[in-house]
mmCIF file with all atom_site columns, C-alpha atoms in Angstrom:
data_model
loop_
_atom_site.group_PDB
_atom_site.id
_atom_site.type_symbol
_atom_site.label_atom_id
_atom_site.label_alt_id
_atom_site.label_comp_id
_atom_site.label_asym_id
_atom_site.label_entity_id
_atom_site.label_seq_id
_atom_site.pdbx_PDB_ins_code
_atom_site.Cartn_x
_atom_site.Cartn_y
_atom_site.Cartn_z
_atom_site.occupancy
_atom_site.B_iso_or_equiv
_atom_site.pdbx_formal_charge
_atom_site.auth_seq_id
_atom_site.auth_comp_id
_atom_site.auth_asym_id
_atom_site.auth_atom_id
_atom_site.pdbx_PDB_model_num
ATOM 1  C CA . UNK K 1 1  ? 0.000   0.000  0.000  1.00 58.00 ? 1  UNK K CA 1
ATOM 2  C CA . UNK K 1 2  ? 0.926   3.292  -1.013 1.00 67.00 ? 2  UNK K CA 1
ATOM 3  C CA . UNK K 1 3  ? 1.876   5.792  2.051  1.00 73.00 ? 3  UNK K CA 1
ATOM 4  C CA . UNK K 1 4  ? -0.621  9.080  2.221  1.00 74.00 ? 4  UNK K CA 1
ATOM 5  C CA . UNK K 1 5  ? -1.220  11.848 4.606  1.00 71.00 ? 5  UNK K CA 1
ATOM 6  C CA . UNK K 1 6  ? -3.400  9.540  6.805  1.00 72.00 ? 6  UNK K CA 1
ATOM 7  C CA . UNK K 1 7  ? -1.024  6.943  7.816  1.00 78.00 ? 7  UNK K CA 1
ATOM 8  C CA . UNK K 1 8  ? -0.287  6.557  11.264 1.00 78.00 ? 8  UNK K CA 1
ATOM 9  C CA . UNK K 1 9  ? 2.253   4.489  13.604 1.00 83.00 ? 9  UNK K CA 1
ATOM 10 C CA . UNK K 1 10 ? 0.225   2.078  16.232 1.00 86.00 ? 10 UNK K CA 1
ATOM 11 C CA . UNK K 1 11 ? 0.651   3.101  19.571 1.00 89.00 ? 11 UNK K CA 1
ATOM 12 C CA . UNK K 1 12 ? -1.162  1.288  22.151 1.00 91.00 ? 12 UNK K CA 1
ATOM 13 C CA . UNK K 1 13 ? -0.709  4.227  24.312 1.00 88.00 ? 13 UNK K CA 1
ATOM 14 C CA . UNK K 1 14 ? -3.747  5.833  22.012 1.00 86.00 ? 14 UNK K CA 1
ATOM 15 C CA . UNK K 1 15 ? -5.709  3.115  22.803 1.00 88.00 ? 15 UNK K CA 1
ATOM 16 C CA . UNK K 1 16 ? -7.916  4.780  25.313 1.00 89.00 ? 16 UNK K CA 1
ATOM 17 C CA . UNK K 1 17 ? -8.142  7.838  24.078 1.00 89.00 ? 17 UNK K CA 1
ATOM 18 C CA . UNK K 1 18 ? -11.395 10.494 24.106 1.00 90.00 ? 18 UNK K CA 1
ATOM 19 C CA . UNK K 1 19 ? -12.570 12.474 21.190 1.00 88.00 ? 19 UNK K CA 1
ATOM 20 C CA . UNK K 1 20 ? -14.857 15.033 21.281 1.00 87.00 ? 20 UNK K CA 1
ATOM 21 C CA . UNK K 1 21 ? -17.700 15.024 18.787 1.00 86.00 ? 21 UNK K CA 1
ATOM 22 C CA . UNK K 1 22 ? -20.820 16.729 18.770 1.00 82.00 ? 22 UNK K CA 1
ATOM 23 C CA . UNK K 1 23 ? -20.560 18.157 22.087 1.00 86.00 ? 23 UNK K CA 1
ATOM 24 C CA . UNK K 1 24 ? -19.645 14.380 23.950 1.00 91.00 ? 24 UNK K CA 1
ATOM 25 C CA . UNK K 1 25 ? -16.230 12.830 24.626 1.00 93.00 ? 25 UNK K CA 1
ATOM 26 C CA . UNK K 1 26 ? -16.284 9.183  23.670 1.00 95.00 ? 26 UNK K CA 1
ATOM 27 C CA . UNK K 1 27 ? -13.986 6.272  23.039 1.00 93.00 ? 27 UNK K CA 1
ATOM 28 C CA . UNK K 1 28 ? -11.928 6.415  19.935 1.00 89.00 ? 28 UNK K CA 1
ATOM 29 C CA . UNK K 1 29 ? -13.650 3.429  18.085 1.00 89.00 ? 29 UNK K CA 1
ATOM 30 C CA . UNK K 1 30 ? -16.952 4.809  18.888 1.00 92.00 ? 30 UNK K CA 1
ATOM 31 C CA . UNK K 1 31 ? -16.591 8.365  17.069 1.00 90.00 ? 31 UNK K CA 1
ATOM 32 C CA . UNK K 1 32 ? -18.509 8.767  14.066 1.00 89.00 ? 32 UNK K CA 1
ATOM 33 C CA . UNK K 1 33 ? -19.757 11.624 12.209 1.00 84.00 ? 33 UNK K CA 1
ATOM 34 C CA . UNK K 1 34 ? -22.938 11.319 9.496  1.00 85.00 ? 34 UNK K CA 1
ATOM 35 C CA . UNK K 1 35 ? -22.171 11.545 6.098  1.00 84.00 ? 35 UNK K CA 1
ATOM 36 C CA . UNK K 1 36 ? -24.988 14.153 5.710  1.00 86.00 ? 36 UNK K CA 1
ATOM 37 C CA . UNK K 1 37 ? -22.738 16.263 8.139  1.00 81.00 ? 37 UNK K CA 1
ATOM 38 C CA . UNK K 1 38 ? -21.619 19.716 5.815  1.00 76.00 ? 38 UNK K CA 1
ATOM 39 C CA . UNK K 1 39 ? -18.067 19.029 8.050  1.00 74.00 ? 39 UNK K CA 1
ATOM 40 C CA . UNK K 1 40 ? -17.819 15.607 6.042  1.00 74.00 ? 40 UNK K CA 1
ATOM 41 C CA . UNK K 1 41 ? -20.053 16.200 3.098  1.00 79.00 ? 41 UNK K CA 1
ATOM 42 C CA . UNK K 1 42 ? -18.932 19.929 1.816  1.00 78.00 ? 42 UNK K CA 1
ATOM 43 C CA . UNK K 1 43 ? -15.341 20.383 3.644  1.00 76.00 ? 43 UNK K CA 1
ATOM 44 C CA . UNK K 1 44 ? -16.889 23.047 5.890  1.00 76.00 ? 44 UNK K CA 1
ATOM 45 C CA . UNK K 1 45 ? -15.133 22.889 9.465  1.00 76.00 ? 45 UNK K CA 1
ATOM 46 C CA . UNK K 1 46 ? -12.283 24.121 11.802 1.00 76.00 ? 46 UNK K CA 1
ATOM 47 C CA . UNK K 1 47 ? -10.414 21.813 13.511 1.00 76.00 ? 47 UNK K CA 1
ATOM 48 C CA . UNK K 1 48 ? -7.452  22.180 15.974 1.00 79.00 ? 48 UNK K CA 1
ATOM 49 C CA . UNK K 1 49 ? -5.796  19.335 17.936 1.00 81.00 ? 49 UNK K CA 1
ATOM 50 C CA . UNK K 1 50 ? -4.313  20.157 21.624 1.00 82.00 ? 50 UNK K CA 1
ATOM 51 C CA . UNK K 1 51 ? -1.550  18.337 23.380 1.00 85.00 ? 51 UNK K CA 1
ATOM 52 C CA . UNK K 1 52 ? -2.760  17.853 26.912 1.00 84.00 ? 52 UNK K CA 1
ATOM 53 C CA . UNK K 1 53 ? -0.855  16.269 29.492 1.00 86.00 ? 53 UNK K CA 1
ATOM 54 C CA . UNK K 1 54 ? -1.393  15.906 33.643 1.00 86.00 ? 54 UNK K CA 1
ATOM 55 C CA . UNK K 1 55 ? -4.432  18.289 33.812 1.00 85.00 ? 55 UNK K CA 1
ATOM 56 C CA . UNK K 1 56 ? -2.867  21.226 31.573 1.00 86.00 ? 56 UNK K CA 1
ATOM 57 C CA . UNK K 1 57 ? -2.830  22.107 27.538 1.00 86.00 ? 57 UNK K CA 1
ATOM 58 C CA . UNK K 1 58 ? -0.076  23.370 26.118 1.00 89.00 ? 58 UNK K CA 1
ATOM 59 C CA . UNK K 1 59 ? -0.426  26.378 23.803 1.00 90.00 ? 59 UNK K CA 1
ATOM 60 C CA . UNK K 1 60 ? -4.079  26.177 24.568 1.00 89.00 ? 60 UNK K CA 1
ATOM 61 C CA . UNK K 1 61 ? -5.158  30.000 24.328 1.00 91.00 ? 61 UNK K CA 1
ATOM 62 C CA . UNK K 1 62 ? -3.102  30.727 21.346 1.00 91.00 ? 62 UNK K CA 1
ATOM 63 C CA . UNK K 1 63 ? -4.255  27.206 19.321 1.00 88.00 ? 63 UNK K CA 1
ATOM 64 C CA . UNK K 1 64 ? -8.053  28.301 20.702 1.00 89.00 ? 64 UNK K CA 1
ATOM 65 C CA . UNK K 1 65 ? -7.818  31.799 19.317 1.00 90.00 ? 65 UNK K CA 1
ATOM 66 C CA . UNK K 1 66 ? -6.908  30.349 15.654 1.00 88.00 ? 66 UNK K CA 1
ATOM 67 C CA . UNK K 1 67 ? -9.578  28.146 15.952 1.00 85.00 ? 67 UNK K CA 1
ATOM 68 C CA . UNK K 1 68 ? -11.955 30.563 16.834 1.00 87.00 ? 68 UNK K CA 1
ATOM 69 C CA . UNK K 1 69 ? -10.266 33.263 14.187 1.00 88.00 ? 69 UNK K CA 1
ATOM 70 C CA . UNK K 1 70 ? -10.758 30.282 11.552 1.00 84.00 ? 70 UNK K CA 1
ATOM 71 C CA . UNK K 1 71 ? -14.406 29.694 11.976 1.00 81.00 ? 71 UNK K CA 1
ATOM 72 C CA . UNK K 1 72 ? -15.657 32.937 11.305 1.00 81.00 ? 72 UNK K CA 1
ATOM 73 C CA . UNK K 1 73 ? -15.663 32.607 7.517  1.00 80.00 ? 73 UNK K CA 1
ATOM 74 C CA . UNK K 1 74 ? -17.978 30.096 8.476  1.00 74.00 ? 74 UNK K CA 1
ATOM 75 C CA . UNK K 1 75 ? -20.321 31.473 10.337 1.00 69.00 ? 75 UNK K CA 1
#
C-alpha cells in the first residue's frame, strides 16, 4: 500500500483515548460523524488538535484563538 497523509504508527498508548464530537467525549472506536454532516459532506469545518498532558494544555489559548479566528468565515 501506497503511504498518504493519513497513515499513522500504532501506539497502544492511544488506545484509550477520548474524542470530542458533537458536544460528547467518547472512546476512539466509537466516534462517528454522518455523512450528511456539511463538516464531512462539503469540507466546511475548523479543527485544531491540543496536546494535553497531567491536567494542563499546552499552547491552549493561542491554538483556541486560531480556531476561533478560523471559523468565522464560516459562520
Amino acid at each position: 500500500m501506497v503511504a498518504g497523509s493519513q497513515d499513522y504508527a500504532t501506539d497502544p498508548r492511544n488506545d484509550h483515548v477520548l474524542v470530542y464530537v458533537n458536544g460528547d467525549l467518547v472512546a476512539r472506536d466509537q466516534a462517528k460523524v454522518s455523512i450528511f454532516d456539511a463538516g464531512f459532506s462539503m469540507g466546511d469545518g475548523v479543527w485544531e488538535g491540543f496536546a494535553c498532558t497531567r491536567g494542563g494544555c499546552f499552547f491552549f489559548k493561542p491554538i483556541l484563538i486560531a480556531c476561533l479566528k478560523g471559523r468565522r468565515p464560516l459562520a
